Amino acid sequence: MKTTLHVVILLALSALFAAGPARADTGNDLIAELGAANGVALACKHTTSVSAIKVVMIHTVPKTRANGEVFEAATNEAFLGQSGEPCPTETDLSQRVHGIDTRLKAHFKSQG
């Protein structure tokens, strides 16, 4: 009986923890998308997009170490991965950033 109770408790806790990160992953995925756009913008010298991304990070994304780390890691990976790849136009990158910004605002508004 005691073992069965432990199994039930472990399953319940597993379900709880499985549900928690899924919500956080959406925010992390969006922050990573923004970081990837930043890496491309930096590598391609699209300064207007770099500035727009900075504004999104400052005004939309909650200021936590974890969010900053996700953004920085995605930026670095995309920057290094851009080597030898064709750069998107400034307009295409700007539209991409706008789409990410819209989804980030909707996500964090629903969280708060």
mmCIF file of N, CA, C and O in Angstrom:
data_model
loop_
_atom_site.group_PDB
_atom_site.id
_atom_site.type_symbol
_atom_site.label_atom_id
_atom_site.label_comp_id
_atom_site.label_asym_id
_atom_site.label_seq_id
_atom_site.Cartn_x
_atom_site.Cartn_y
_atom_site.Cartn_z
ATOM 1 N N MET A 1 0.828 -1.188 0.000
ATOM 2 C CA MET A 1 0.000 0.000 0.000
ATOM 3 C C MET A 1 0.871 1.250 0.000
ATOM 4 O O MET A 1 0.616 2.175 -0.735
ATOM 5 N N LYS A 2 1.905 1.245 0.819
ATOM 6 C CA LYS A 2 2.792 2.390 0.921
ATOM 7 C C LYS A 2 3.495 2.653 -0.410
ATOM 8 O O LYS A 2 3.611 3.793 -0.852
ATOM 9 N N THR A 3 3.930 1.594 -1.087
ATOM 10 C CA THR A 3 4.598 1.726 -2.377
ATOM 11 C C THR A 3 3.637 2.279 -3.420
ATOM 12 O O THR A 3 4.008 3.130 -4.229
ATOM 13 N N THR A 4 2.397 1.830 -3.419
ATOM 14 C CA THR A 4 1.397 2.314 -4.362
ATOM 15 C C THR A 4 1.168 3.807 -4.164
ATOM 16 O O THR A 4 1.077 4.559 -5.135
ATOM 17 N N LEU A 5 1.104 4.247 -2.938
ATOM 18 C CA LEU A 5 0.918 5.666 -2.629
ATOM 19 C C LEU A 5 2.103 6.470 -3.158
ATOM 20 O O LEU A 5 1.919 7.536 -3.749
ATOM 21 N N HIS A 6 3.308 5.961 -2.994
ATOM 22 C CA HIS A 6 4.498 6.646 -3.494
ATOM 23 C C HIS A 6 4.453 6.780 -5.012
ATOM 24 O O HIS A 6 4.811 7.824 -5.559
ATOM 25 N N VAL A 7 4.028 5.711 -5.670
ATOM 26 C CA VAL A 7 3.934 5.738 -7.133
ATOM 27 C C VAL A 7 2.908 6.782 -7.575
ATOM 28 O O VAL A 7 3.161 7.569 -8.499
ATOM 29 N N VAL A 8 1.772 6.832 -6.908
ATOM 30 C CA VAL A 8 0.730 7.799 -7.239
ATOM 31 C C VAL A 8 1.250 9.225 -7.036
ATOM 32 O O VAL A 8 1.053 10.104 -7.884
ATOM 33 N N ILE A 9 1.943 9.449 -5.934
ATOM 34 C CA ILE A 9 2.498 10.777 -5.661
ATOM 35 C C ILE A 9 3.538 11.148 -6.713
ATOM 36 O O ILE A 9 3.538 12.264 -7.235
ATOM 37 N N LEU A 10 4.409 10.213 -7.055
ATOM 38 C CA LEU A 10 5.429 10.481 -8.077
ATOM 39 C C LEU A 10 4.809 10.781 -9.433
ATOM 40 O O LEU A 10 5.254 11.681 -10.147
ATOM 41 N N LEU A 11 3.769 10.039 -9.796
ATOM 42 C CA LEU A 11 3.090 10.293 -11.064
ATOM 43 C C LEU A 11 2.424 11.670 -11.068
ATOM 44 O O LEU A 11 2.477 12.393 -12.064
ATOM 45 N N ALA A 12 1.812 12.017 -9.954
ATOM 46 C CA ALA A 12 1.168 13.326 -9.857
ATOM 47 C C ALA A 12 2.195 14.448 -9.965
ATOM 48 O O ALA A 12 1.983 15.445 -10.667
ATOM 49 N N LEU A 13 3.323 14.291 -9.271
ATOM 50 C CA LEU A 13 4.384 15.298 -9.352
ATOM 51 C C LEU A 13 4.976 15.371 -10.752
ATOM 52 O O LEU A 13 5.267 16.462 -11.259
ATOM 53 N N SER A 14 5.148 14.239 -11.389
ATOM 54 C CA SER A 14 5.665 14.217 -12.758
ATOM 55 C C SER A 14 4.739 14.974 -13.694
ATOM 56 O O SER A 14 5.190 15.741 -14.541
ATOM 57 N N ALA A 15 3.451 14.762 -13.549
ATOM 58 C CA ALA A 15 2.482 15.459 -14.386
ATOM 59 C C ALA A 15 2.524 16.963 -14.137
ATOM 60 O O ALA A 15 2.446 17.769 -15.057
ATOM 61 N N LEU A 16 2.673 17.328 -12.886
ATOM 62 C CA LEU A 16 2.764 18.745 -12.530
ATOM 63 C C LEU A 16 3.979 19.395 -13.168
ATOM 64 O O LEU A 16 3.898 20.466 -13.762
ATOM 65 N N PHE A 17 5.126 18.758 -13.037
ATOM 66 C CA PHE A 17 6.354 19.315 -13.596
ATOM 67 C C PHE A 17 6.342 19.272 -15.115
ATOM 68 O O PHE A 17 6.902 20.142 -15.762
ATOM 69 N N ALA A 18 5.715 18.291 -15.698
ATOM 70 C CA ALA A 18 5.626 18.211 -17.153
ATOM 71 C C ALA A 18 4.772 19.359 -17.689
ATOM 72 O O ALA A 18 5.054 19.909 -18.741
ATOM 73 N N ALA A 19 3.736 19.731 -16.966
ATOM 74 C CA ALA A 19 2.872 20.820 -17.410
ATOM 75 C C ALA A 19 3.552 22.168 -17.244
ATOM 76 O O ALA A 19 3.398 23.056 -18.063
ATOM 77 N N GLY A 20 4.339 22.343 -16.216
ATOM 78 C CA GLY A 20 5.003 23.617 -15.947
ATOM 79 C C GLY A 20 5.961 24.056 -17.029
ATOM 80 O O GLY A 20 5.818 25.125 -17.587
ATOM 81 N N PRO A 21 6.929 23.246 -17.404
ATOM 82 C CA PRO A 21 7.882 23.678 -18.406
ATOM 83 C C PRO A 21 7.272 23.944 -19.776
ATOM 84 O O PRO A 21 7.780 24.744 -20.524
ATOM 85 N N ALA A 22 6.176 23.310 -20.128
ATOM 86 C CA ALA A 22 5.573 23.545 -21.433
ATOM 87 C C ALA A 22 5.197 25.014 -21.579
ATOM 88 O O ALA A 22 5.396 25.616 -22.620
ATOM 89 N N ARG A 23 4.652 25.600 -20.516
ATOM 90 C CA ARG A 23 4.324 27.025 -20.568
ATOM 91 C C ARG A 23 5.581 27.861 -20.664
ATOM 92 O O ARG A 23 5.649 28.802 -21.421
ATOM 93 N N ALA A 24 6.586 27.516 -19.912
ATOM 94 C CA ALA A 24 7.839 28.263 -19.933
ATOM 95 C C ALA A 24 8.546 28.093 -21.269
ATOM 96 O O ALA A 24 9.174 29.014 -21.763
ATOM 97 N N ASP A 25 8.427 26.909 -21.872
ATOM 98 C CA ASP A 25 9.089 26.657 -23.146
ATOM 99 C C ASP A 25 8.583 27.588 -24.230
ATOM 100 O O ASP A 25 9.357 28.013 -25.082
ATOM 101 N N THR A 26 7.302 27.914 -24.223
ATOM 102 C CA THR A 26 6.773 28.820 -25.230
ATOM 103 C C THR A 26 7.494 30.159 -25.158
ATOM 104 O O THR A 26 7.939 30.674 -26.175
ATOM 105 N N GLY A 27 7.624 30.697 -23.975
ATOM 106 C CA GLY A 27 8.356 31.955 -23.801
ATOM 107 C C GLY A 27 9.817 31.800 -24.189
ATOM 108 O O GLY A 27 10.382 32.642 -24.890
ATOM 109 N N ASN A 28 10.431 30.711 -23.760
ATOM 110 C CA ASN A 28 11.835 30.466 -24.106
ATOM 111 C C ASN A 28 12.017 30.313 -25.608
ATOM 112 O O ASN A 28 12.990 30.811 -26.177
ATOM 113 N N ASP A 29 11.090 29.614 -26.253
ATOM 114 C CA ASP A 29 11.173 29.440 -27.704
ATOM 115 C C ASP A 29 11.086 30.782 -28.425
ATOM 116 O O ASP A 29 11.824 31.042 -29.372
ATOM 117 N N LEU A 30 10.188 31.634 -27.965
ATOM 118 C CA LEU A 30 10.043 32.954 -28.574
ATOM 119 C C LEU A 30 11.278 33.819 -28.327
ATOM 120 O O LEU A 30 11.736 34.535 -29.223
ATOM 121 N N ILE A 31 11.814 33.756 -27.115
ATOM 122 C CA ILE A 31 13.036 34.512 -26.802
ATOM 123 C C ILE A 31 14.194 33.992 -27.651
ATOM 124 O O ILE A 31 15.002 34.775 -28.165
ATOM 125 N N ALA A 32 14.260 32.676 -27.820
ATOM 126 C CA ALA A 32 15.309 32.090 -28.668
ATOM 127 C C ALA A 32 15.138 32.532 -30.125
ATOM 128 O O ALA A 32 16.134 32.801 -30.813
ATOM 129 N N GLU A 33 13.906 32.613 -30.606
ATOM 130 C CA GLU A 33 13.657 33.113 -31.968
ATOM 131 C C GLU A 33 14.154 34.545 -32.112
ATOM 132 O O GLU A 33 14.770 34.905 -33.114
ATOM 133 N N LEU A 34 13.882 35.357 -31.101
ATOM 134 C CA LEU A 34 14.330 36.743 -31.132
ATOM 135 C C LEU A 34 15.855 36.804 -31.092
ATOM 136 O O LEU A 34 16.475 37.590 -31.814
ATOM 137 N N GLY A 35 16.469 35.969 -30.265
ATOM 138 C CA GLY A 35 17.927 35.910 -30.206
ATOM 139 C C GLY A 35 18.527 35.471 -31.534
ATOM 140 O O GLY A 35 19.546 36.009 -31.979
ATOM 141 N N ALA A 36 17.888 34.499 -32.187
ATOM 142 C CA ALA A 36 18.377 34.042 -33.493
ATOM 143 C C ALA A 36 18.289 35.166 -34.519
ATOM 144 O O ALA A 36 19.222 35.373 -35.312
ATOM 145 N N ALA A 37 17.200 35.911 -34.489
ATOM 146 C CA ALA A 37 17.067 37.058 -35.386
ATOM 147 C C ALA A 37 18.154 38.092 -35.087
ATOM 148 O O ALA A 37 18.723 38.702 -36.000
ATOM 149 N N ASN A 38 18.464 38.266 -33.817
ATOM 150 C CA ASN A 38 19.514 39.201 -33.416
ATOM 151 C C ASN A 38 20.869 38.754 -33.947
ATOM 152 O O ASN A 38 21.642 39.570 -34.453
ATOM 153 N N GLY A 39 21.156 37.464 -33.852
ATOM 154 C CA GLY A 39 22.424 36.951 -34.364
ATOM 155 C C GLY A 39 22.560 37.169 -35.851
ATOM 156 O O GLY A 39 23.627 37.576 -36.343
ATOM 157 N N VAL A 40 21.491 36.942 -36.580
ATOM 158 C CA VAL A 40 21.495 37.173 -38.031
ATOM 159 C C VAL A 40 21.669 38.662 -38.315
ATOM 160 O O VAL A 40 22.471 39.058 -39.167
ATOM 161 N N ALA A 41 20.930 39.498 -37.592
ATOM 162 C CA ALA A 41 21.028 40.947 -37.789
ATOM 163 C C ALA A 41 22.451 41.449 -37.527
ATOM 164 O O ALA A 41 22.980 42.268 -38.280
ATOM 165 N N LEU A 42 23.060 40.929 -36.469
ATOM 166 C CA LEU A 42 24.442 41.336 -36.165
ATOM 167 C C LEU A 42 25.412 40.875 -37.248
ATOM 168 O O LEU A 42 26.251 41.653 -37.718
ATOM 169 N N ALA A 43 25.293 39.620 -37.657
ATOM 170 C CA ALA A 43 26.200 39.076 -38.664
ATOM 171 C C ALA A 43 26.030 39.784 -40.012
ATOM 172 O O ALA A 43 27.014 39.968 -40.741
ATOM 173 N N CYS A 44 24.811 40.182 -40.315
ATOM 174 C CA CYS A 44 24.522 40.814 -41.602
ATOM 175 C C CYS A 44 24.600 42.341 -41.537
ATOM 176 O O CYS A 44 24.300 43.018 -42.524
ATOM 177 N N LYS A 45 24.936 42.856 -40.373
ATOM 178 C CA LYS A 45 25.082 44.307 -40.159
ATOM 179 C C LYS A 45 23.797 45.081 -40.460
ATOM 180 O O LYS A 45 23.816 46.163 -41.018
ATOM 181 N N HIS A 46 22.678 44.492 -40.058
ATOM 182 C CA HIS A 46 21.372 45.146 -40.192
ATOM 183 C C HIS A 46 21.095 45.905 -38.891
ATOM 184 O O HIS A 46 20.377 45.426 -38.007
ATOM 185 N N THR A 47 21.682 47.079 -38.779
ATOM 186 C CA THR A 47 21.634 47.832 -37.524
ATOM 187 C C THR A 47 20.228 48.258 -37.117
ATOM 188 O O THR A 47 19.938 48.339 -35.924
ATOM 189 N N THR A 48 19.367 48.503 -38.089
ATOM 190 C CA THR A 48 17.994 48.889 -37.752
ATOM 191 C C THR A 48 17.286 47.741 -37.030
ATOM 192 O O THR A 48 16.588 47.960 -36.030
ATOM 193 N N SER A 49 17.489 46.522 -37.514
ATOM 194 C CA SER A 49 16.877 45.358 -36.856
ATOM 195 C C SER A 49 17.500 45.104 -35.492
ATOM 196 O O SER A 49 16.794 44.745 -34.546
ATOM 197 N N VAL A 50 18.814 45.296 -35.369
ATOM 198 C CA VAL A 50 19.476 45.124 -34.070
ATOM 199 C C VAL A 50 18.850 46.075 -33.055
ATOM 200 O O VAL A 50 18.533 45.680 -31.934
ATOM 201 N N SER A 51 18.628 47.319 -33.466
ATOM 202 C CA SER A 51 18.022 48.312 -32.569
ATOM 203 C C SER A 51 16.590 47.930 -32.206
ATOM 204 O O SER A 51 16.184 48.050 -31.048
ATOM 205 N N ALA A 52 15.833 47.455 -33.193
ATOM 206 C CA ALA A 52 14.440 47.059 -32.934
ATOM 207 C C ALA A 52 14.388 45.875 -31.975
ATOM 208 O O ALA A 52 13.529 45.829 -31.077
ATOM 209 N N ILE A 53 15.287 44.934 -32.136
ATOM 210 C CA ILE A 53 15.329 43.754 -31.263
ATOM 211 C C ILE A 53 15.668 44.169 -29.836
ATOM 212 O O ILE A 53 15.074 43.663 -28.875
ATOM 213 N N LYS A 54 16.571 45.106 -29.699
ATOM 214 C CA LYS A 54 16.943 45.612 -28.365
ATOM 215 C C LYS A 54 15.713 46.218 -27.677
ATOM 216 O O LYS A 54 15.463 45.962 -26.496
ATOM 217 N N VAL A 55 14.929 46.981 -28.419
ATOM 218 C CA VAL A 55 13.715 47.591 -27.865
ATOM 219 C C VAL A 55 12.727 46.503 -27.423
ATOM 220 O O VAL A 55 12.141 46.589 -26.346
ATOM 221 N N VAL A 56 12.565 45.462 -28.238
ATOM 222 C CA VAL A 56 11.665 44.361 -27.876
ATOM 223 C C VAL A 56 12.134 43.702 -26.584
ATOM 224 O O VAL A 56 11.337 43.461 -25.674
ATOM 225 N N MET A 57 13.422 43.409 -26.501
ATOM 226 C CA MET A 57 13.953 42.768 -25.284
ATOM 227 C C MET A 57 13.720 43.644 -24.052
ATOM 228 O O MET A 57 13.307 43.154 -23.009
ATOM 229 N N ILE A 58 13.959 44.922 -24.183
ATOM 230 C CA ILE A 58 13.844 45.830 -23.034
ATOM 231 C C ILE A 58 12.388 46.020 -22.607
ATOM 232 O O ILE A 58 12.081 46.022 -21.417
ATOM 233 N N HIS A 59 11.486 46.145 -23.578
ATOM 234 C CA HIS A 59 10.101 46.516 -23.254
ATOM 235 C C HIS A 59 9.120 45.353 -23.181
ATOM 236 O O HIS A 59 8.020 45.526 -22.644
ATOM 237 N N THR A 60 9.495 44.187 -23.695
ATOM 238 C CA THR A 60 8.522 43.090 -23.766
ATOM 239 C C THR A 60 8.901 41.895 -22.904
ATOM 240 O O THR A 60 8.051 41.320 -22.241
ATOM 241 N N VAL A 61 10.159 41.520 -22.905
ATOM 242 C CA VAL A 61 10.598 40.297 -22.232
ATOM 243 C C VAL A 61 10.913 40.596 -20.768
ATOM 244 O O VAL A 61 11.643 41.551 -20.474
ATOM 245 N N PRO A 62 10.362 39.803 -19.846
ATOM 246 C CA PRO A 62 10.705 39.999 -18.431
ATOM 247 C C PRO A 62 12.215 39.900 -18.210
ATOM 248 O O PRO A 62 12.892 39.050 -18.796
ATOM 249 N N LYS A 63 12.712 40.785 -17.395
ATOM 250 C CA LYS A 63 14.153 40.882 -17.156
ATOM 251 C C LYS A 63 14.591 39.866 -16.104
ATOM 252 O O LYS A 63 14.558 40.153 -14.913
ATOM 253 N N THR A 64 14.963 38.688 -16.580
ATOM 254 C CA THR A 64 15.484 37.654 -15.696
ATOM 255 C C THR A 64 16.783 37.130 -16.290
ATOM 256 O O THR A 64 17.004 37.227 -17.503
ATOM 257 N N ARG A 65 17.600 36.569 -15.436
ATOM 258 C CA ARG A 65 18.857 35.983 -15.897
ATOM 259 C C ARG A 65 18.588 34.872 -16.912
ATOM 260 O O ARG A 65 19.249 34.770 -17.941
ATOM 261 N N ALA A 66 17.596 34.029 -16.626
ATOM 262 C CA ALA A 66 17.278 32.905 -17.515
ATOM 263 C C ALA A 66 16.879 33.398 -18.911
ATOM 264 O O ALA A 66 17.342 32.855 -19.923
ATOM 265 N N ASN A 67 16.035 34.429 -18.975
ATOM 266 C CA ASN A 67 15.639 34.968 -20.276
ATOM 267 C C ASN A 67 16.837 35.551 -21.017
ATOM 268 O O ASN A 67 16.974 35.365 -22.226
ATOM 269 N N GLY A 68 17.692 36.249 -20.302
ATOM 270 C CA GLY A 68 18.897 36.804 -20.909
ATOM 271 C C GLY A 68 19.823 35.722 -21.441
ATOM 272 O O GLY A 68 20.408 35.867 -22.524
ATOM 273 N N GLU A 69 19.937 34.641 -20.707
ATOM 274 C CA GLU A 69 20.797 33.539 -21.142
ATOM 275 C C GLU A 69 20.253 32.852 -22.386
ATOM 276 O O GLU A 69 21.011 32.499 -23.289
ATOM 277 N N VAL A 70 18.929 32.668 -22.451
ATOM 278 C CA VAL A 70 18.310 32.065 -23.637
ATOM 279 C C VAL A 70 18.567 32.958 -24.854
ATOM 280 O O VAL A 70 18.963 32.487 -25.928
ATOM 281 N N PHE A 71 18.349 34.257 -24.677
ATOM 282 C CA PHE A 71 18.550 35.223 -25.765
ATOM 283 C C PHE A 71 20.006 35.233 -26.222
ATOM 284 O O PHE A 71 20.292 35.170 -27.418
ATOM 285 N N GLU A 72 20.922 35.305 -25.280
ATOM 286 C CA GLU A 72 22.349 35.363 -25.609
ATOM 287 C C GLU A 72 22.822 34.098 -26.317
ATOM 288 O O GLU A 72 23.554 34.157 -27.315
ATOM 289 N N ALA A 73 22.399 32.933 -25.834
ATOM 290 C CA ALA A 73 22.806 31.671 -26.462
ATOM 291 C C ALA A 73 22.290 31.587 -27.895
ATOM 292 O O ALA A 73 23.031 31.187 -28.807
ATOM 293 N N ALA A 74 21.041 31.973 -28.103
ATOM 294 C CA ALA A 74 20.467 31.930 -29.453
ATOM 295 C C ALA A 74 21.145 32.947 -30.371
ATOM 296 O O ALA A 74 21.385 32.668 -31.551
ATOM 297 N N THR A 75 21.475 34.114 -29.826
ATOM 298 C CA THR A 75 22.190 35.129 -30.602
ATOM 299 C C THR A 75 23.536 34.592 -31.064
ATOM 300 O O THR A 75 23.887 34.689 -32.246
ATOM 301 N N ASN A 76 24.296 34.032 -30.128
ATOM 302 C CA ASN A 76 25.624 33.513 -30.467
ATOM 303 C C ASN A 76 25.551 32.403 -31.510
ATOM 304 O O ASN A 76 26.331 32.382 -32.476
ATOM 305 N N GLU A 77 24.621 31.478 -31.321
ATOM 306 C CA GLU A 77 24.489 30.351 -32.253
ATOM 307 C C GLU A 77 24.137 30.841 -33.657
ATOM 308 O O GLU A 77 24.719 30.400 -34.650
ATOM 309 N N ALA A 78 23.182 31.770 -33.749
ATOM 310 C CA ALA A 78 22.767 32.279 -35.064
ATOM 311 C C ALA A 78 23.870 33.116 -35.698
ATOM 312 O O ALA A 78 24.088 33.040 -36.916
ATOM 313 N N PHE A 79 24.572 33.897 -34.898
ATOM 314 C CA PHE A 79 25.667 34.724 -35.423
ATOM 315 C C PHE A 79 26.735 33.829 -36.043
ATOM 316 O O PHE A 79 27.177 34.058 -37.168
ATOM 317 N N LEU A 80 27.141 32.801 -35.316
ATOM 318 C CA LEU A 80 28.167 31.887 -35.816
ATOM 319 C C LEU A 80 27.657 31.065 -37.000
ATOM 320 O O LEU A 80 28.406 30.770 -37.931
ATOM 321 N N GLY A 81 26.394 30.714 -36.985
ATOM 322 C CA GLY A 81 25.810 29.928 -38.060
ATOM 323 C C GLY A 81 25.580 30.708 -39.334
ATOM 324 O O GLY A 81 25.367 30.129 -40.400
ATOM 325 N N GLN A 82 25.606 32.023 -39.255
ATOM 326 C CA GLN A 82 25.354 32.863 -40.425
ATOM 327 C C GLN A 82 26.554 32.899 -41.372
ATOM 328 O O GLN A 82 26.418 33.232 -42.533
ATOM 329 N N SER A 83 27.704 32.501 -40.888
ATOM 330 C CA SER A 83 28.927 32.526 -41.699
ATOM 331 C C SER A 83 28.727 31.745 -42.995
ATOM 332 O O SER A 83 28.420 30.556 -42.986
ATOM 333 N N GLY A 84 28.874 32.438 -44.106
ATOM 334 C CA GLY A 84 28.733 31.792 -45.400
ATOM 335 C C GLY A 84 27.303 31.687 -45.902
ATOM 336 O O GLY A 84 27.074 31.323 -47.050
ATOM 337 N N GLU A 85 26.331 31.967 -45.061
ATOM 338 C CA GLU A 85 24.924 31.923 -45.465
ATOM 339 C C GLU A 85 24.525 33.278 -46.055
ATOM 340 O O GLU A 85 25.023 34.317 -45.623
ATOM 341 N N PRO A 86 23.608 33.278 -47.014
ATOM 342 C CA PRO A 86 23.147 34.566 -47.557
ATOM 343 C C PRO A 86 22.331 35.329 -46.507
ATOM 344 O O PRO A 86 21.578 34.724 -45.738
ATOM 345 N N CYS A 87 22.501 36.619 -46.472
ATOM 346 C CA CYS A 87 21.774 37.449 -45.514
ATOM 347 C C CYS A 87 20.378 37.760 -46.032
ATOM 348 O O CYS A 87 20.192 37.987 -47.235
ATOM 349 N N PRO A 88 19.397 37.778 -45.130
ATOM 350 C CA PRO A 88 18.063 38.221 -45.545
ATOM 351 C C PRO A 88 18.100 39.727 -45.786
ATOM 352 O O PRO A 88 19.010 40.420 -45.322
ATOM 353 N N THR A 89 17.108 40.231 -46.495
ATOM 354 C CA THR A 89 17.034 41.681 -46.658
ATOM 355 C C THR A 89 16.650 42.303 -45.319
ATOM 356 O O THR A 89 16.083 41.622 -44.446
ATOM 357 N N GLU A 90 16.940 43.557 -45.173
ATOM 358 C CA GLU A 90 16.561 44.276 -43.947
ATOM 359 C C GLU A 90 15.044 44.234 -43.767
ATOM 360 O O GLU A 90 14.551 44.055 -42.656
ATOM 361 N N THR A 91 14.302 44.351 -44.860
ATOM 362 C CA THR A 91 12.836 44.308 -44.797
ATOM 363 C C THR A 91 12.341 42.948 -44.313
ATOM 364 O O THR A 91 11.459 42.874 -43.448
ATOM 365 N N ASP A 92 12.888 41.873 -44.874
ATOM 366 C CA ASP A 92 12.478 40.533 -44.448
ATOM 367 C C ASP A 92 12.778 40.304 -42.973
ATOM 368 O O ASP A 92 11.955 39.759 -42.235
ATOM 369 N N LEU A 93 13.960 40.720 -42.532
ATOM 370 C CA LEU A 93 14.327 40.541 -41.130
ATOM 371 C C LEU A 93 13.444 41.402 -40.233
ATOM 372 O O LEU A 93 13.012 40.951 -39.168
ATOM 373 N N SER A 94 13.139 42.605 -40.665
ATOM 374 C CA SER A 94 12.262 43.493 -39.898
ATOM 375 C C SER A 94 10.875 42.874 -39.724
ATOM 376 O O SER A 94 10.287 42.931 -38.640
ATOM 377 N N GLN A 95 10.351 42.274 -40.791
ATOM 378 C CA GLN A 95 9.041 41.612 -40.704
ATOM 379 C C GLN A 95 9.101 40.423 -39.752
ATOM 380 O O GLN A 95 8.169 40.182 -38.980
ATOM 381 N N ARG A 96 10.194 39.691 -39.812
ATOM 382 C CA ARG A 96 10.381 38.546 -38.902
ATOM 383 C C ARG A 96 10.379 39.018 -37.448
ATOM 384 O O ARG A 96 9.709 38.435 -36.589
ATOM 385 N N VAL A 97 11.123 40.088 -37.173
ATOM 386 C CA VAL A 97 11.205 40.635 -35.813
ATOM 387 C C VAL A 97 9.834 41.133 -35.357
ATOM 388 O O VAL A 97 9.426 40.892 -34.215
ATOM 389 N N HIS A 98 9.104 41.776 -36.239
ATOM 390 C CA HIS A 98 7.767 42.269 -35.885
ATOM 391 C C HIS A 98 6.849 41.108 -35.500
ATOM 392 O O HIS A 98 6.101 41.196 -34.517
ATOM 393 N N GLY A 99 6.905 40.018 -36.259
ATOM 394 C CA GLY A 99 6.093 38.844 -35.940
ATOM 395 C C GLY A 99 6.443 38.237 -34.590
ATOM 396 O O GLY A 99 5.564 37.858 -33.806
ATOM 397 N N ILE A 100 7.743 38.158 -34.312
ATOM 398 C CA ILE A 100 8.189 37.621 -33.015
ATOM 399 C C ILE A 100 7.733 38.540 -31.893
ATOM 400 O O ILE A 100 7.253 38.076 -30.856
ATOM 401 N N ASP A 101 7.860 39.845 -32.104
ATOM 402 C CA ASP A 101 7.444 40.826 -31.099
ATOM 403 C C ASP A 101 5.957 40.669 -30.783
ATOM 404 O O ASP A 101 5.564 40.645 -29.612
ATOM 405 N N THR A 102 5.145 40.523 -31.801
ATOM 406 C CA THR A 102 3.697 40.359 -31.607
ATOM 407 C C THR A 102 3.402 39.122 -30.765
ATOM 408 O O THR A 102 2.591 39.167 -29.829
ATOM 409 N N ARG A 103 4.056 38.012 -31.082
ATOM 410 C CA ARG A 103 3.831 36.769 -30.331
ATOM 411 C C ARG A 103 4.368 36.865 -28.910
ATOM 412 O O ARG A 103 3.751 36.354 -27.969
ATOM 413 N N LEU A 104 5.510 37.534 -28.721
ATOM 414 C CA LEU A 104 6.054 37.725 -27.368
ATOM 415 C C LEU A 104 5.098 38.548 -26.510
ATOM 416 O O LEU A 104 4.831 38.204 -25.352
ATOM 417 N N LYS A 105 4.580 39.633 -27.069
ATOM 418 C CA LYS A 105 3.650 40.484 -26.320
ATOM 419 C C LYS A 105 2.409 39.701 -25.913
ATOM 420 O O LYS A 105 1.950 39.794 -24.775
ATOM 421 N N ALA A 106 1.876 38.915 -26.838
ATOM 422 C CA ALA A 106 0.688 38.112 -26.527
ATOM 423 C C ALA A 106 1.013 37.079 -25.453
ATOM 424 O O ALA A 106 0.223 36.870 -24.524
ATOM 425 N N HIS A 107 2.168 36.441 -25.565
ATOM 426 C CA HIS A 107 2.544 35.426 -24.592
ATOM 427 C C HIS A 107 2.706 36.013 -23.194
ATOM 428 O O HIS A 107 2.131 35.505 -22.231
ATOM 429 N N PHE A 108 3.495 37.067 -23.072
ATOM 430 C CA PHE A 108 3.771 37.607 -21.743
ATOM 431 C C PHE A 108 2.583 38.355 -21.165
ATOM 432 O O PHE A 108 2.431 38.433 -19.949
ATOM 433 N N LYS A 109 1.694 38.876 -22.011
ATOM 434 C CA LYS A 109 0.469 39.495 -21.517
ATOM 435 C C LYS A 109 -0.416 38.426 -20.860
ATOM 436 O O LYS A 109 -0.998 38.641 -19.806
ATOM 437 N N SER A 110 -0.453 37.242 -21.479
ATOM 438 C CA SER A 110 -1.277 36.167 -20.928
ATOM 439 C C SER A 110 -0.663 35.592 -19.642
ATOM 440 O O SER A 110 -1.354 34.978 -18.844
ATOM 441 N N GLN A 111 0.628 35.779 -19.441
ATOM 442 C CA GLN A 111 1.303 35.299 -18.241
ATOM 443 C C GLN A 111 1.115 36.237 -17.059
ATOM 444 O O GLN A 111 1.233 35.833 -15.916
ATOM 445 N N GLY A 112 0.907 37.499 -17.342
ATOM 446 C CA GLY A 112 0.861 38.490 -16.275
ATOM 447 C C GLY A 112 -0.460 38.907 -15.903
ATOM 448 O O GLY A 112 -1.353 38.726 -15.329
#
